[in-house]
């Protein structure tokens, strides 16, 4: 009998030679193989046992068990991204990360307009594969009128813990032309860490101007980006 030979793939073949016209078993990886008279193909994602008669060299499939190619949904970590932008208007407080920052303008919004907390909430919800902040806390619901964004953060943290995750690290960037945030950055970062129940060492905050370009650079709006890594507990 001619031993099965792999023609089209680089997968290895484990085979046992036949003696005295007895059947032998071959453990084959997916691919295309031939004996002296038979050509056969094993589908991808399938490991199949073949019984081959040394006398007739005919191949017959005996059994096969499919291996699922679908990745497990229980991941050791998940990554989420959040973005938010609000207009700055006179007569509103400017609240960033739960801290009231002195300025002549603030965010016009249904809630308190905390652009940083809003994008952090969206980053956590995105990492968990959940609806965004606007779907869970719609601005059409009067219940959220003027609500502190810390309420949204606490719900996002609750959902994160319920799913078995905790903050691995968080990196946030605030974009605004004025006011200067350097005097307030540490207070904002410390408060954000406390709201998240995370060590301050894993929470990073950066502030950028928009070089006087468009509404951000003209001090008519404020924006924030956040990337968050959630780790399985």
Coordinates of C-alpha atoms in Angstrom, one line a residue:
X1 CA 0.0 0.0 0.0
X2 CA 1.2 3.5 -0.7
X3 CA 1.2 5.7 2.4
X4 CA -1.1 8.8 2.1
X5 CA 0.8 11.8 0.9
X6 CA -0.1 15.5 1.5
X7 CA -0.1 17.2 -1.9
X8 CA -1.5 20.7 -1.2
X9 CA -0.8 21.7 2.5
X10 CA 2.1 21.7 4.9
X11 CA 0.1 20.0 7.6
X12 CA 1.9 17.0 9.2
X13 CA 0.6 13.4 8.7
X14 CA 0.8 10.7 11.3
X15 CA 0.5 7.3 9.6
X16 CA 0.9 3.6 10.4
X17 CA 2.0 1.2 7.7
X18 CA -0.2 -1.7 6.8
X19 CA 0.9 -5.3 7.1
X20 CA -0.7 -8.5 5.7
X21 CA -3.6 -6.6 4.1
X22 CA -4.9 -5.4 7.4
X23 CA -6.6 -2.0 7.9
X24 CA -4.6 0.8 9.3
X25 CA -5.6 4.1 10.9
X26 CA -4.3 7.5 9.9
X27 CA -4.7 10.7 11.9
X28 CA -4.8 13.5 9.3
X29 CA -4.9 17.3 9.5
X30 CA -7.1 19.3 7.2
X31 CA -5.9 19.2 3.6
X32 CA -5.9 17.2 0.4
X33 CA -4.3 13.7 0.3
X34 CA -3.9 10.8 -2.1
X35 CA -3.2 7.1 -1.9
X36 CA -2.1 5.1 -4.9
X37 CA -5.7 5.1 -6.3
X38 CA -7.7 7.6 -4.2
X39 CA -7.7 11.4 -3.8
X40 CA -9.7 12.9 -0.9
X41 CA -10.0 16.3 0.8
X42 CA -10.5 17.0 4.5
X43 CA -12.4 20.2 5.3
X44 CA -10.7 23.0 7.3
X45 CA -11.5 22.9 11.1
X46 CA -12.1 19.2 11.0
X47 CA -9.9 16.4 12.3
X48 CA -10.9 13.1 10.8
X49 CA -10.0 9.5 11.3
X50 CA -9.7 7.4 8.2
X51 CA -9.8 3.6 7.8
X52 CA -7.9 2.5 4.7
X53 CA -7.8 -1.1 3.5
X54 CA -4.3 -2.1 2.3
X55 CA -5.8 -4.5 -0.3
X56 CA -8.1 -2.1 -2.1
X57 CA -6.6 1.2 -1.1
X58 CA -10.1 2.7 -0.9
X59 CA -10.6 5.5 1.6
X60 CA -13.7 5.8 3.8
X61 CA -14.4 8.4 6.4
X62 CA -15.2 6.8 9.7
X63 CA -15.7 9.7 12.1
X64 CA -15.0 13.4 12.4
X65 CA -15.5 16.0 15.1
X66 CA -15.7 19.7 14.1
X67 CA -13.7 22.2 16.0
X68 CA -15.5 25.5 16.6
X69 CA -13.7 28.5 15.1
X70 CA -15.8 31.0 17.1
X71 CA -13.8 32.9 19.7
X72 CA -14.9 32.8 23.3
X73 CA -16.8 35.8 24.5
X74 CA -15.2 35.5 27.9
X75 CA -12.2 37.7 27.2
X76 CA -9.4 38.5 29.6
X77 CA -9.6 42.1 28.7
X78 CA -11.7 44.5 26.7
X79 CA -10.9 47.9 25.2
X80 CA -13.4 50.8 24.7
X81 CA -13.3 54.3 23.2
X82 CA -15.4 57.3 24.2
X83 CA -15.9 60.7 22.6
X84 CA -18.0 63.7 23.6
X85 CA -18.4 67.3 22.6
X86 CA -20.5 70.2 24.0
X87 CA -21.1 73.8 23.2
X88 CA -19.8 76.3 25.6
X89 CA -22.3 79.0 26.4
X90 CA -22.6 81.8 29.0
X91 CA -24.7 81.2 32.1
X92 CA -23.7 77.5 32.6
X93 CA -21.2 76.1 35.0
X94 CA -18.1 74.4 33.5
X95 CA -17.9 70.9 35.2
X96 CA -15.1 68.6 34.2
X97 CA -14.6 65.2 35.8
X98 CA -17.0 66.3 38.6
X99 CA -15.0 69.4 39.4
X100 CA -16.4 72.9 38.9
X101 CA -13.8 74.8 36.9
X102 CA -14.1 78.6 37.0
X103 CA -14.9 80.0 33.6
X104 CA -17.2 82.5 32.0
X105 CA -18.9 79.8 30.0
X106 CA -20.1 76.2 30.6
X107 CA -21.5 73.3 28.7
X108 CA -25.0 73.5 27.4
X109 CA -26.5 70.1 28.0
X110 CA -29.5 68.2 29.3
X111 CA -27.5 67.0 32.3
X112 CA -24.6 68.9 33.9
X113 CA -22.7 68.6 30.6
X114 CA -19.6 66.9 32.1
X115 CA -17.8 66.2 28.8
X116 CA -15.1 64.1 30.5
X117 CA -17.4 61.8 32.5
X118 CA -19.7 61.4 29.5
X119 CA -16.9 60.0 27.3
X120 CA -15.6 57.8 30.1
X121 CA -19.1 56.3 30.5
X122 CA -19.2 55.7 26.7
X123 CA -15.8 54.1 26.8
X124 CA -16.8 51.6 29.5
X125 CA -20.1 50.8 27.9
X126 CA -18.4 50.3 24.5
X127 CA -15.8 48.0 26.0
X128 CA -18.7 45.9 27.5
X129 CA -20.5 45.9 24.1
X130 CA -23.5 47.8 25.6
X131 CA -25.6 50.7 24.2
X132 CA -24.2 54.1 24.5
X133 CA -24.9 56.8 27.1
X134 CA -27.6 58.4 25.0
X135 CA -29.6 55.2 24.9
X136 CA -29.3 54.3 28.6
X137 CA -29.7 57.9 29.8
X138 CA -31.7 59.7 27.0
X139 CA -31.9 63.5 27.0
X140 CA -35.6 63.0 26.2
X141 CA -36.2 61.8 29.8
X142 CA -36.9 64.6 32.2
X143 CA -35.4 62.5 35.0
X144 CA -31.9 63.3 33.8
X145 CA -32.5 67.0 33.4
X146 CA -29.6 68.7 35.2
X147 CA -28.4 65.4 36.6
X148 CA -24.9 65.0 37.9
X149 CA -22.9 62.9 35.6
X150 CA -21.5 61.0 38.5
X151 CA -24.8 59.1 38.4
X152 CA -23.9 57.9 34.9
X153 CA -20.4 56.9 36.0
X154 CA -21.7 54.9 38.9
X155 CA -24.1 53.0 36.7
X156 CA -21.3 52.2 34.2
X157 CA -19.1 51.0 37.0
X158 CA -21.9 48.8 38.3
X159 CA -22.4 47.2 34.9
X160 CA -18.6 46.7 34.5
X161 CA -18.4 44.9 37.9
X162 CA -21.5 42.9 37.1
X163 CA -19.8 41.7 33.9
X164 CA -16.8 40.7 36.0
X165 CA -14.4 43.4 34.9
X166 CA -12.4 46.2 36.6
X167 CA -10.4 49.2 35.3
X168 CA -7.0 48.1 33.9
X169 CA -6.1 51.6 32.9
X170 CA -7.8 54.7 31.4
X171 CA -6.3 57.4 29.2
X172 CA -8.3 60.6 28.6
X173 CA -7.6 63.7 26.6
X174 CA -9.5 67.0 27.0
X175 CA -9.6 69.5 24.1
X176 CA -10.4 73.1 24.9
X177 CA -8.9 76.5 24.2
X178 CA -9.7 78.1 27.6
X179 CA -9.4 78.0 30.5
X180 CA -6.0 76.5 31.2
X181 CA -6.6 73.1 33.0
X182 CA -3.1 72.7 34.5
X183 CA -4.2 74.1 37.9
X184 CA -7.2 71.7 38.0
X185 CA -5.8 68.5 36.4
X186 CA -4.8 66.7 39.6
X187 CA -8.2 67.4 41.3
X188 CA -10.0 66.2 38.2
X189 CA -7.9 63.0 38.0
X190 CA -8.3 62.3 41.7
X191 CA -12.0 62.7 41.6
X192 CA -12.3 60.5 38.4
X193 CA -10.3 57.8 40.1
X194 CA -12.5 57.9 43.1
X195 CA -15.7 57.7 41.0
X196 CA -14.2 54.7 39.1
X197 CA -12.9 53.0 42.2
X198 CA -9.6 52.8 40.5
X199 CA -6.1 53.6 41.8
X200 CA -5.0 57.1 40.5
X201 CA -1.9 55.5 39.0
X202 CA -4.0 53.8 36.3
X203 CA -5.9 57.0 35.4
X204 CA -4.2 59.4 33.0
X205 CA -5.5 62.8 32.0
X206 CA -4.1 65.1 29.3
X207 CA -5.3 68.6 28.1
X208 CA -4.8 70.1 24.7
X209 CA -5.8 73.3 23.0
X210 CA -7.1 73.2 19.4
X211 CA -4.6 75.9 18.2
X212 CA -7.5 78.4 17.6
X213 CA -9.0 76.2 14.9
X214 CA -12.8 75.7 14.5
X215 CA -15.3 75.9 17.4
X216 CA -12.9 74.2 19.9
X217 CA -10.1 76.7 19.1
X218 CA -12.5 79.6 19.2
X219 CA -13.6 78.7 22.8
X220 CA -17.1 77.8 21.6
X221 CA -16.9 74.1 22.5
X222 CA -15.1 71.5 24.6
X223 CA -14.4 67.9 23.7
X224 CA -12.9 64.8 25.3
X225 CA -11.6 61.4 24.1
X226 CA -11.1 58.4 26.3
X227 CA -9.6 55.0 25.8
X228 CA -10.3 52.4 28.6
X229 CA -8.9 49.0 29.2
X230 CA -11.1 46.6 31.3
X231 CA -9.4 43.6 32.9
X232 CA -11.2 40.4 33.9
X233 CA -11.3 40.1 37.7

